[in-house]
CSV table of C-alpha atoms in Angstrom, one decimal:
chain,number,residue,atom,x,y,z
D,67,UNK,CA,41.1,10.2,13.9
D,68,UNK,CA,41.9,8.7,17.2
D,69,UNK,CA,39.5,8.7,20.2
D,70,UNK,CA,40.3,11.3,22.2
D,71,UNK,CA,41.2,13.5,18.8
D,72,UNK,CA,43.6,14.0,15.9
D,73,UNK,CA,47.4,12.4,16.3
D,74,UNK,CA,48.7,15.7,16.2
D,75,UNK,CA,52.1,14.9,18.1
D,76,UNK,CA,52.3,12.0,15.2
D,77,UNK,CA,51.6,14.3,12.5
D,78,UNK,CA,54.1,17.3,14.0
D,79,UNK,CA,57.3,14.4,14.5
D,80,UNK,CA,56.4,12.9,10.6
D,81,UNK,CA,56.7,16.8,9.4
D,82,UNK,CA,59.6,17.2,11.0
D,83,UNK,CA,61.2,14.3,10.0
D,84,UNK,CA,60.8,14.9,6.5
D,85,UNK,CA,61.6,18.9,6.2
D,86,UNK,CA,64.7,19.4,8.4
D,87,UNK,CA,66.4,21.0,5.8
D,88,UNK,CA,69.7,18.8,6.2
D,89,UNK,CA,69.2,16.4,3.5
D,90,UNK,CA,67.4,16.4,-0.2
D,91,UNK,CA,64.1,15.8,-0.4
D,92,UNK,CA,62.8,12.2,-1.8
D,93,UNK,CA,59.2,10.6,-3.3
D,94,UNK,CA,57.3,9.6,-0.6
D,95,UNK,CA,56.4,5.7,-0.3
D,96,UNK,CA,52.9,5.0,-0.5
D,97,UNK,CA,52.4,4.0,2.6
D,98,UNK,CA,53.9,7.7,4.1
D,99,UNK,CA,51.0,9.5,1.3
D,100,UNK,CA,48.1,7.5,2.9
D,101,UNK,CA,49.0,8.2,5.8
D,102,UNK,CA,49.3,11.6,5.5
D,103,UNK,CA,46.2,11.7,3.7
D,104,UNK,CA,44.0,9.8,6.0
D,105,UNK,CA,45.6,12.4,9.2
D,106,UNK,CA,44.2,15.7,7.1
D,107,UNK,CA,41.2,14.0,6.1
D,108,UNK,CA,40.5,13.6,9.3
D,109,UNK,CA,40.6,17.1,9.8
D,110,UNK,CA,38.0,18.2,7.3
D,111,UNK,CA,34.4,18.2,7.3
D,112,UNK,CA,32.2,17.6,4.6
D,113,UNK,CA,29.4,20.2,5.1
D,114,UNK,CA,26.9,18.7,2.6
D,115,UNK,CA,27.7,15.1,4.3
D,116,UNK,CA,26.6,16.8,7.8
D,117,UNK,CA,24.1,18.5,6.5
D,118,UNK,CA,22.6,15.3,5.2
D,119,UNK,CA,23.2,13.2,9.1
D,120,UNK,CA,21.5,16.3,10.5
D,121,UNK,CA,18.7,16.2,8.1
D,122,UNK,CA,18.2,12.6,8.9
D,123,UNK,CA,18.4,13.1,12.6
D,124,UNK,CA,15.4,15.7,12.1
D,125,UNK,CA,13.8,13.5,9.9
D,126,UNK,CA,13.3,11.0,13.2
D,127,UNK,CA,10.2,10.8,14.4
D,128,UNK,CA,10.8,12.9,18.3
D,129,UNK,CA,9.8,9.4,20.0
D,130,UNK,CA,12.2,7.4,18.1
D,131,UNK,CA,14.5,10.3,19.3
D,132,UNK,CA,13.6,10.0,22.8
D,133,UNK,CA,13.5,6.2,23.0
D,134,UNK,CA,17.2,5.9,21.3
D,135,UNK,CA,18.6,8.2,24.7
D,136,UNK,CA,18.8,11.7,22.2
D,137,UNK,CA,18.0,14.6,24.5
D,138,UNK,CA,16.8,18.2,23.4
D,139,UNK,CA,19.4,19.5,24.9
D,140,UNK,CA,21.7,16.9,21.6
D,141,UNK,CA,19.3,18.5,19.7
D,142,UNK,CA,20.1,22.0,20.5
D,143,UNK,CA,23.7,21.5,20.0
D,144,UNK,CA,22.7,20.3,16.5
D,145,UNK,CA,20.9,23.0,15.7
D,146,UNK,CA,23.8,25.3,16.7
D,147,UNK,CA,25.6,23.2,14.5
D,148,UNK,CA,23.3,23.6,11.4
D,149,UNK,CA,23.7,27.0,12.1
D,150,UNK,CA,27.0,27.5,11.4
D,151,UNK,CA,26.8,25.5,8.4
D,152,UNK,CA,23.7,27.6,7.0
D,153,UNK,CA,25.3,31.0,7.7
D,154,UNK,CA,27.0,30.7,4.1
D,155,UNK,CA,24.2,31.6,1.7
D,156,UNK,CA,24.9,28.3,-0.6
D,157,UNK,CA,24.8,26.2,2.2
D,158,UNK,CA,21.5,28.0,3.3
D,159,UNK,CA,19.7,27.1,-0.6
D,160,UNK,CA,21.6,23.5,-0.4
D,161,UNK,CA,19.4,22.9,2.9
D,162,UNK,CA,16.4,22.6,0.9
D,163,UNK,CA,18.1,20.6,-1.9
D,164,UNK,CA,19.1,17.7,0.3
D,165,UNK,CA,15.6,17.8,2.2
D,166,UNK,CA,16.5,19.9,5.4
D,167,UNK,CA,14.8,22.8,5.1
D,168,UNK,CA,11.2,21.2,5.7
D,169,UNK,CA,12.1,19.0,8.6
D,170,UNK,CA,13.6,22.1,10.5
D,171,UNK,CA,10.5,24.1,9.8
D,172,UNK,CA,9.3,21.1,11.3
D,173,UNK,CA,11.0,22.1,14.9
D,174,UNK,CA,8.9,25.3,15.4
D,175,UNK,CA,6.0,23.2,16.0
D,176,UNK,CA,8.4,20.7,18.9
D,177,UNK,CA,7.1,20.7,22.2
D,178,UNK,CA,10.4,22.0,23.5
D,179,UNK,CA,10.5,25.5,23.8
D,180,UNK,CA,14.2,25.6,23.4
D,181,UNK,CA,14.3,23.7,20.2
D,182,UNK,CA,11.2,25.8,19.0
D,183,UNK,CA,13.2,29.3,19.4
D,184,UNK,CA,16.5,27.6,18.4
D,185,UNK,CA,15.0,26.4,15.2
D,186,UNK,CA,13.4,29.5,14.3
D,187,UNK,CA,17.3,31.4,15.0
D,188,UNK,CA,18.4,29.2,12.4
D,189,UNK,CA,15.6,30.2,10.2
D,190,UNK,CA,17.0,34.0,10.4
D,191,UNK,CA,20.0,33.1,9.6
D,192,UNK,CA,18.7,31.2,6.8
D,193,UNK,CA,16.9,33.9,5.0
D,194,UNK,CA,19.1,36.7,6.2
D,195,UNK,CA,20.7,38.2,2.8
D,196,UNK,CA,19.6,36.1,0.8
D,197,UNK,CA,16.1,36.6,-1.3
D,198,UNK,CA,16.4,32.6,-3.0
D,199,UNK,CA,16.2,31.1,0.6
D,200,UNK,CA,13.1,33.2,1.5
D,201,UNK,CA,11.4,32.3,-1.1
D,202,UNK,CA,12.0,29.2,-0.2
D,203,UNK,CA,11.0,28.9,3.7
D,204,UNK,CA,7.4,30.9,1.9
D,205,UNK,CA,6.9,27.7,-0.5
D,206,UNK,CA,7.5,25.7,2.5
D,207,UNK,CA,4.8,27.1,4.4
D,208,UNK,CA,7.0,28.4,7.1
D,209,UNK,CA,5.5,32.0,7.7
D,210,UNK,CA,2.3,30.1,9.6
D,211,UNK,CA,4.2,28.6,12.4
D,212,UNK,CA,6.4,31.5,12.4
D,213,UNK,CA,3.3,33.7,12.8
D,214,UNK,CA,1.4,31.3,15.1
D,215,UNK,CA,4.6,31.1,17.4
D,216,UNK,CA,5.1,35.2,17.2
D,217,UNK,CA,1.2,35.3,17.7
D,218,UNK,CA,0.8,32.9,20.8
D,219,UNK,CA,3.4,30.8,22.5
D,220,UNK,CA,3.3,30.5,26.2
D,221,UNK,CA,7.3,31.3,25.9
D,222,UNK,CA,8.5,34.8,25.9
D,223,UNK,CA,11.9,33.6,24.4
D,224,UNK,CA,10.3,31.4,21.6
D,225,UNK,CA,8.0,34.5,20.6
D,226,UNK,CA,10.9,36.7,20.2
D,227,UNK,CA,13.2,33.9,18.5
D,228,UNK,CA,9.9,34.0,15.6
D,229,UNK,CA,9.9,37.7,15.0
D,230,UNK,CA,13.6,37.5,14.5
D,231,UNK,CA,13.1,35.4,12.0
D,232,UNK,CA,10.3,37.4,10.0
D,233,UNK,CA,12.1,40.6,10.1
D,234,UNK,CA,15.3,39.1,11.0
D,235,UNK,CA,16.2,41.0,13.9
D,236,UNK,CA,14.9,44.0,11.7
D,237,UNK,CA,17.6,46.7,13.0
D,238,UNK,CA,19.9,43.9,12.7
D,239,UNK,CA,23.7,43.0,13.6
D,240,UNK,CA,25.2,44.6,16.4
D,241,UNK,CA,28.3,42.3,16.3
D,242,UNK,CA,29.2,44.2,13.1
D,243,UNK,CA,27.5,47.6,13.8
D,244,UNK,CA,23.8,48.4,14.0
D,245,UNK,CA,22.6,49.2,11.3
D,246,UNK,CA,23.1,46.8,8.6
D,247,UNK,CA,20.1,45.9,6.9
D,248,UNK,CA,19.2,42.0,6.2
D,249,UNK,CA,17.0,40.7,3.3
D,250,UNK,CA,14.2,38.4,5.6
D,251,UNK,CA,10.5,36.8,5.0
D,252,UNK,CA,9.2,40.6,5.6
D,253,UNK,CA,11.8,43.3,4.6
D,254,UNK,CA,11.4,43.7,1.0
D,255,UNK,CA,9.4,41.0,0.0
D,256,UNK,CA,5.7,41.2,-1.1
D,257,UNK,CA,4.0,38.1,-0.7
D,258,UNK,CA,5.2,38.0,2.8
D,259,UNK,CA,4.2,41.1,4.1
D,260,UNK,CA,0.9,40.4,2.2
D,261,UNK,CA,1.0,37.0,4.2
D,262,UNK,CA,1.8,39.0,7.4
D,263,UNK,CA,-1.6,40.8,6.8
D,264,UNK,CA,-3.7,37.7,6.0
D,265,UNK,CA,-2.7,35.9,8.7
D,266,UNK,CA,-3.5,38.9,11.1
D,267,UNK,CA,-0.2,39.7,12.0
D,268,UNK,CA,-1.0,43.2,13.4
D,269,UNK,CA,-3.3,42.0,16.0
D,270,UNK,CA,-0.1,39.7,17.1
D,271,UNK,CA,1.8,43.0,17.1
D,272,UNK,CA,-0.9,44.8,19.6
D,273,UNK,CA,-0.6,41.9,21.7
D,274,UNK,CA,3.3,41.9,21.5
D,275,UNK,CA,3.1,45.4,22.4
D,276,UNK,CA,1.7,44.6,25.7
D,277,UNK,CA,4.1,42.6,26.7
D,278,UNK,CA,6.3,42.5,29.4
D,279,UNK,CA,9.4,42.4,27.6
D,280,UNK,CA,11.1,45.4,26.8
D,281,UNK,CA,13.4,43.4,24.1
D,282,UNK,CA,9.9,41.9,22.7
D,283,UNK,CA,7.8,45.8,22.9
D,284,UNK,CA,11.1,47.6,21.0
D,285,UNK,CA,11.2,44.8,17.9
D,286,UNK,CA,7.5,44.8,17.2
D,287,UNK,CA,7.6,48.6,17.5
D,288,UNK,CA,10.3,48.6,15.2
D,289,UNK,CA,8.3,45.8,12.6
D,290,UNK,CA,5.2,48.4,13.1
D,291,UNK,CA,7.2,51.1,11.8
D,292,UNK,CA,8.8,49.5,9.0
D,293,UNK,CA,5.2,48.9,7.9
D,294,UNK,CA,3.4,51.9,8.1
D,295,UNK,CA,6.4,53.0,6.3
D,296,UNK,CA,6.5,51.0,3.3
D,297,UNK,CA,2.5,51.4,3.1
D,298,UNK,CA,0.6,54.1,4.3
D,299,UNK,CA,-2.5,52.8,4.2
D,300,UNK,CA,-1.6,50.3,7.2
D,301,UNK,CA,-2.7,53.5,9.2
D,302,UNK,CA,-6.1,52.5,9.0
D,303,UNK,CA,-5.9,49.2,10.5
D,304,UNK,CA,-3.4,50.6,12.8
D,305,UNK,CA,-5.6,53.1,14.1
D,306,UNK,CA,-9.1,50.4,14.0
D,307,UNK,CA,-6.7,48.0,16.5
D,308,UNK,CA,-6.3,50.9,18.9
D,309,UNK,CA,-2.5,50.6,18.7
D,310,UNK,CA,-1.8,54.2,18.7
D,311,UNK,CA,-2.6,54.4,21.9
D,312,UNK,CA,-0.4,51.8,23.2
D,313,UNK,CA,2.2,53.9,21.2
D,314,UNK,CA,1.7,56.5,23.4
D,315,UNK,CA,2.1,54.9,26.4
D,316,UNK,CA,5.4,53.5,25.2
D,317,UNK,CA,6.3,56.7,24.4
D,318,UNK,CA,7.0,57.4,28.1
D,319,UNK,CA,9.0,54.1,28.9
D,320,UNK,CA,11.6,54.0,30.8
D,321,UNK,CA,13.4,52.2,28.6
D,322,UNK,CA,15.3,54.8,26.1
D,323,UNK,CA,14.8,52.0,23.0
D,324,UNK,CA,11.6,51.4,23.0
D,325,UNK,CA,10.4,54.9,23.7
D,326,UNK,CA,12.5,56.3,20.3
D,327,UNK,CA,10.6,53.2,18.5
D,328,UNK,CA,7.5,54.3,19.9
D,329,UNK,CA,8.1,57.8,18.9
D,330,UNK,CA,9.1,56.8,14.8
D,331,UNK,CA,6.2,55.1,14.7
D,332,UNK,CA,3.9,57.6,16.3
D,333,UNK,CA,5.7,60.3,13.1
D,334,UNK,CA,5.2,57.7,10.6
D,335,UNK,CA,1.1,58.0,11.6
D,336,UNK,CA,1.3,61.9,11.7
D,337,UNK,CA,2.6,61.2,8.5
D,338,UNK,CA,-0.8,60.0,7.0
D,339,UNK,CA,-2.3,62.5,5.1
D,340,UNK,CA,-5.8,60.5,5.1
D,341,UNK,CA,-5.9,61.2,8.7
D,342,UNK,CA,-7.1,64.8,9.1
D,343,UNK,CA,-5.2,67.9,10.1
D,344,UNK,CA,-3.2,65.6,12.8
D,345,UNK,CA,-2.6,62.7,10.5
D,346,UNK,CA,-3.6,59.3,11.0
D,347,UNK,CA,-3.4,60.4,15.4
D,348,UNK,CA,-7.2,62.0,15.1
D,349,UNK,CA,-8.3,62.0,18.4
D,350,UNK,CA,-5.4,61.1,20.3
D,351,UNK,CA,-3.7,64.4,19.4
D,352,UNK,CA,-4.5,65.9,23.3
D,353,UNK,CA,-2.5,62.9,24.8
D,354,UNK,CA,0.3,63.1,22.0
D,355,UNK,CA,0.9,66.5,22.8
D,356,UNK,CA,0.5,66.3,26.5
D,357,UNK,CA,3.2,63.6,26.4
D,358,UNK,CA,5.3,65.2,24.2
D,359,UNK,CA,5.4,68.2,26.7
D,360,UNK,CA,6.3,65.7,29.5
D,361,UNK,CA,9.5,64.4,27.1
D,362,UNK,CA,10.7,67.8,26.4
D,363,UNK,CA,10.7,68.6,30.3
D,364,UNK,CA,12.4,65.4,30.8
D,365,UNK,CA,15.3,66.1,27.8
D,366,UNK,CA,15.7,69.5,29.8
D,367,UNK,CA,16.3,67.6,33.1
D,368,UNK,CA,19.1,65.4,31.2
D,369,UNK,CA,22.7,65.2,32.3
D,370,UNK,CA,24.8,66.0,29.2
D,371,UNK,CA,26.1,62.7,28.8
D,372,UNK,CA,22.5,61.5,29.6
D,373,UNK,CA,21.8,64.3,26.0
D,374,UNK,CA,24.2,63.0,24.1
D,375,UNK,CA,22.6,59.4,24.4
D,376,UNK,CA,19.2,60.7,23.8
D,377,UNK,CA,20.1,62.6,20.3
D,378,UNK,CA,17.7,60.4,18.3
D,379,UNK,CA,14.7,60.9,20.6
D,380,UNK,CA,15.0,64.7,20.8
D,381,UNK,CA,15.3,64.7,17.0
D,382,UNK,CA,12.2,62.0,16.7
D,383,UNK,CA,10.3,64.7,19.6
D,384,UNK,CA,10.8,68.1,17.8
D,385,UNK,CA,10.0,66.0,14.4
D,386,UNK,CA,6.8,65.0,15.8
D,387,UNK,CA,5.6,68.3,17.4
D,388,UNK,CA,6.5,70.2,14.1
D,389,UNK,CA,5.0,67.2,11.9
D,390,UNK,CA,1.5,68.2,14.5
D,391,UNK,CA,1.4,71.8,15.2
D,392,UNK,CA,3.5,72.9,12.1
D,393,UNK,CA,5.9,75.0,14.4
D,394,UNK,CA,9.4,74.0,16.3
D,395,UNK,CA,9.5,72.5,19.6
D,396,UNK,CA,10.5,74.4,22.1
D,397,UNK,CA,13.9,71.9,22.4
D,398,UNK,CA,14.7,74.6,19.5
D,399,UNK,CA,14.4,77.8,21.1
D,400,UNK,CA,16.4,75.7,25.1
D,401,UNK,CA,19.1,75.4,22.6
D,402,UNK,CA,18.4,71.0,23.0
D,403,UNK,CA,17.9,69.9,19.6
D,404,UNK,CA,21.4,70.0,18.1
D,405,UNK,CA,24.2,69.9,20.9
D,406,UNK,CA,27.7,71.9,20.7
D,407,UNK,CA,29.8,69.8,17.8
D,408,UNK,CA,27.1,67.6,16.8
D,409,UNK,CA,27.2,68.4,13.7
D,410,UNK,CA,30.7,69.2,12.8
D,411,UNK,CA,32.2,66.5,10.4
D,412,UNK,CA,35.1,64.0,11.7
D,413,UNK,CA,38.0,64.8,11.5
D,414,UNK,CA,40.0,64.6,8.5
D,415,UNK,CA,43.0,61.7,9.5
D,416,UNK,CA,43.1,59.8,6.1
D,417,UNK,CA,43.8,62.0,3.9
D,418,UNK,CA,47.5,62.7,4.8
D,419,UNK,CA,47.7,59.3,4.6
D,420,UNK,CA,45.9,58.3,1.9
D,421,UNK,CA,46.0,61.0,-0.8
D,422,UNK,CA,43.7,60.3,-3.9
D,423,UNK,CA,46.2,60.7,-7.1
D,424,UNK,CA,44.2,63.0,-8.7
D,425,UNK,CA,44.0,65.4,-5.7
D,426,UNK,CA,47.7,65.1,-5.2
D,427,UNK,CA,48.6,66.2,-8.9
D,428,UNK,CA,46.0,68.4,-8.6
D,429,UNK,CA,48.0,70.1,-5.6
D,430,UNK,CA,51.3,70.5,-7.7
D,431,UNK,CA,49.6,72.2,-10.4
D,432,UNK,CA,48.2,75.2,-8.8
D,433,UNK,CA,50.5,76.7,-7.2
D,434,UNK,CA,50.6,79.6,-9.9
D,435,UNK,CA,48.2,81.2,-10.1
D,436,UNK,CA,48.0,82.8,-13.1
D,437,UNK,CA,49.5,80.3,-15.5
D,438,UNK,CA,52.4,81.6,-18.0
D,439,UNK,CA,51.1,81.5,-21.8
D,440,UNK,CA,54.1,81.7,-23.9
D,441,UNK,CA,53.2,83.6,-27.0
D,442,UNK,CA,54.5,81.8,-30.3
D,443,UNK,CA,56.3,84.8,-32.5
D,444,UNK,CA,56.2,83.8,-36.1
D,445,UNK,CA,58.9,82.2,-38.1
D,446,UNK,CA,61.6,84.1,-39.4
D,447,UNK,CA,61.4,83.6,-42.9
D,448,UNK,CA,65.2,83.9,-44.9
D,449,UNK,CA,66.0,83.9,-48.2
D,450,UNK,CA,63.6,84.8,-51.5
D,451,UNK,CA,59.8,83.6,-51.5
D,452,UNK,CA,59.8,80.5,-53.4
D,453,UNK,CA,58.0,80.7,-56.7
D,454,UNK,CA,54.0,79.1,-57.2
């Protein structure tokens, strides 16, 4: 590869050259085949081989880094790199294999906040879909500075960037839709939600809560949820840190995303049946109705495009007041709950298009109704009975 890139004007007028069509091919001359060879080489990477000059460069002690002109801005452009490499899941478990995987752990601890979030983003990818790799990063040890990070760093950014990476982003992948769920160091895996609890990861999540950031408020709701969920008995705890109430005031946000994830996991406390004739609210239930008033008058106030965005949270509303007080809401009886059309199915476009088999034959053969069963007469017998 030259300098300033591949030879491709070379590469295109030797192709040319030799597949014009106007005379009969011939054995190329070794010279011509290492040539050729050494211009498409030149065009492919060896992952592993990258992985493994990455690895090293994050094997370097930071001052040896520093002191050789490599900035953490090159090192952010590296880890974007390493990203793309790990997003294939055997690229992901070969990380660990050629040493990698403990030396980026390594980066949540940098005193760079960029490369502290960045290096926790590669982490979710890392374990996203793929259970080997998150058993991996848990051997490693890398749930505590995932945790500490989530728990405490000054940056809002790096916090976030954590508790991506222990619930992966948790509602997951927009870029493909929404709700695709992702294998991570939390969803569906045991030992780290039991190392979530040890490490007192719901008092990080009352603190996260708090927070200013909307983005930051809606993805610890959402982890909260996915909790109580999964174990009931999380109510308890929930309830001793006061975060109900915090729920309820996030239950009024103005922000449309964290108020429905307020609201689930507000229903998945009612939920508890260990905490009285309200669930596991107790004596919250005055200010959970009261604000559960002040969203129904809202949802009447709403524009109908403004209803049609807000299905979910009248749904997750009249849900909560009937899981409560045992009776509808009153979006029910305002007609709010289930809008004109809502709930007719899609329209049916494939199947003149794409007509199972079965259904097709099935189509030919009943247009009569009542089949026609010819009777069989008996044979005509001619001649004398033959003898025993």
């Amino acid at each position: 590869m030259a300098k300033d890139g591949p030879n491709w004007d070379g590469l295109l007028k030797w192709s040319i050259a030799n597949s014009d069509g106007t005379r009969s091919t011939r054995n190329l001359s070794e010279e011509d085949k290492r040539w050729f060879m050494e211009a498409m080489q030149s065009q492919t990477v060896d992952v592993i081989k990258r992985m493994k000059e990455i690895t090293m460069v994050m094997q370097t002690p930071e001052q040896v880094l520093e002191a050789q002109g490599v900035t953490a801005a090159d090192i952010e452009d590296m880890l974007d790199e390493l990203q793309e490499h790990v997003e294939s899941i055997d690229m992901a478990n070969d990380l660990h294999s050629i040493g990698g995987l403990v030396p980026l752990l390594g980066y949540l601890k940098n005193s760079h906040a960029n490369i502290r979030a960045k290096a926790a983003e590669v982490v979710s990818t890392i374990v996203q879909n793929n259970p080997r790799s998150q058993q991996l990063v848990m051997e490693a040890n890398g749930l505590e500075p995932l945790l500490s990070n989530f728990a405490s760093d000054p940056d809002v950014t790096v916090r976030t960037k954590a508790l991506g990476a222990i619930s992966c982003g948790y509602n997951c992948c927009s870029i493909v839709y929404f709700l695709i769920l992702n294998f991570t160091l939390i969803r569906h895996n045991k030992p780290g939600i039991a190392a979530f609890r040890l490490a007192n990861g719901y008092a990080a999540l009352r603190d996260a809560v708090g927070a200013d950031s909307a983005r930051f408020q809606r993805k610890a709701l959402n982890l909260i949820q996915y909790l109580l969920h999964e174990n009931h008995s999380d109510c308890n705890v929930v309830n001793e840190l006061g975060l109900p109430r915090v729920m309820l005031h996030l239950a009024s946000s103005e922000d449309a995303e964290v108020r429905e994830a307020a609201l689930r996991g507000l229903l998945e406390l009612a939920r508890d049946k260990t905490g009285g004739s309200n669930g596991g609210l107790g004596e919250d239930d005055e200010k959970l109705k009261q604000i559960l008033e002040e969203r129904i008058k809202g949802i009447s106030l709403m524009s109908p495009e403004d209803l049609g965005a807000a299905r979910e949270e009248r749904q997750l509303v009249d849900c909560l007041w009937s899981t409560c007080y045992k009776e509808p809401s009153s979006l029910r009886e305002k007609g709010l709950l289930s809008l004109p059309g809502e709930d007719d199915p899609p329209p049916d476009v494939a199947s003149k298009h794409f007509e199972p088999p079965l259904r097709g034959w099935a189509a030919n053969h009943t247009g009569d109704s009542k089949p026609s069963v010819k009777k069989q007469e008996a044979p005509l017998l001619l001649g004398p009975i033959p003898p025993n």
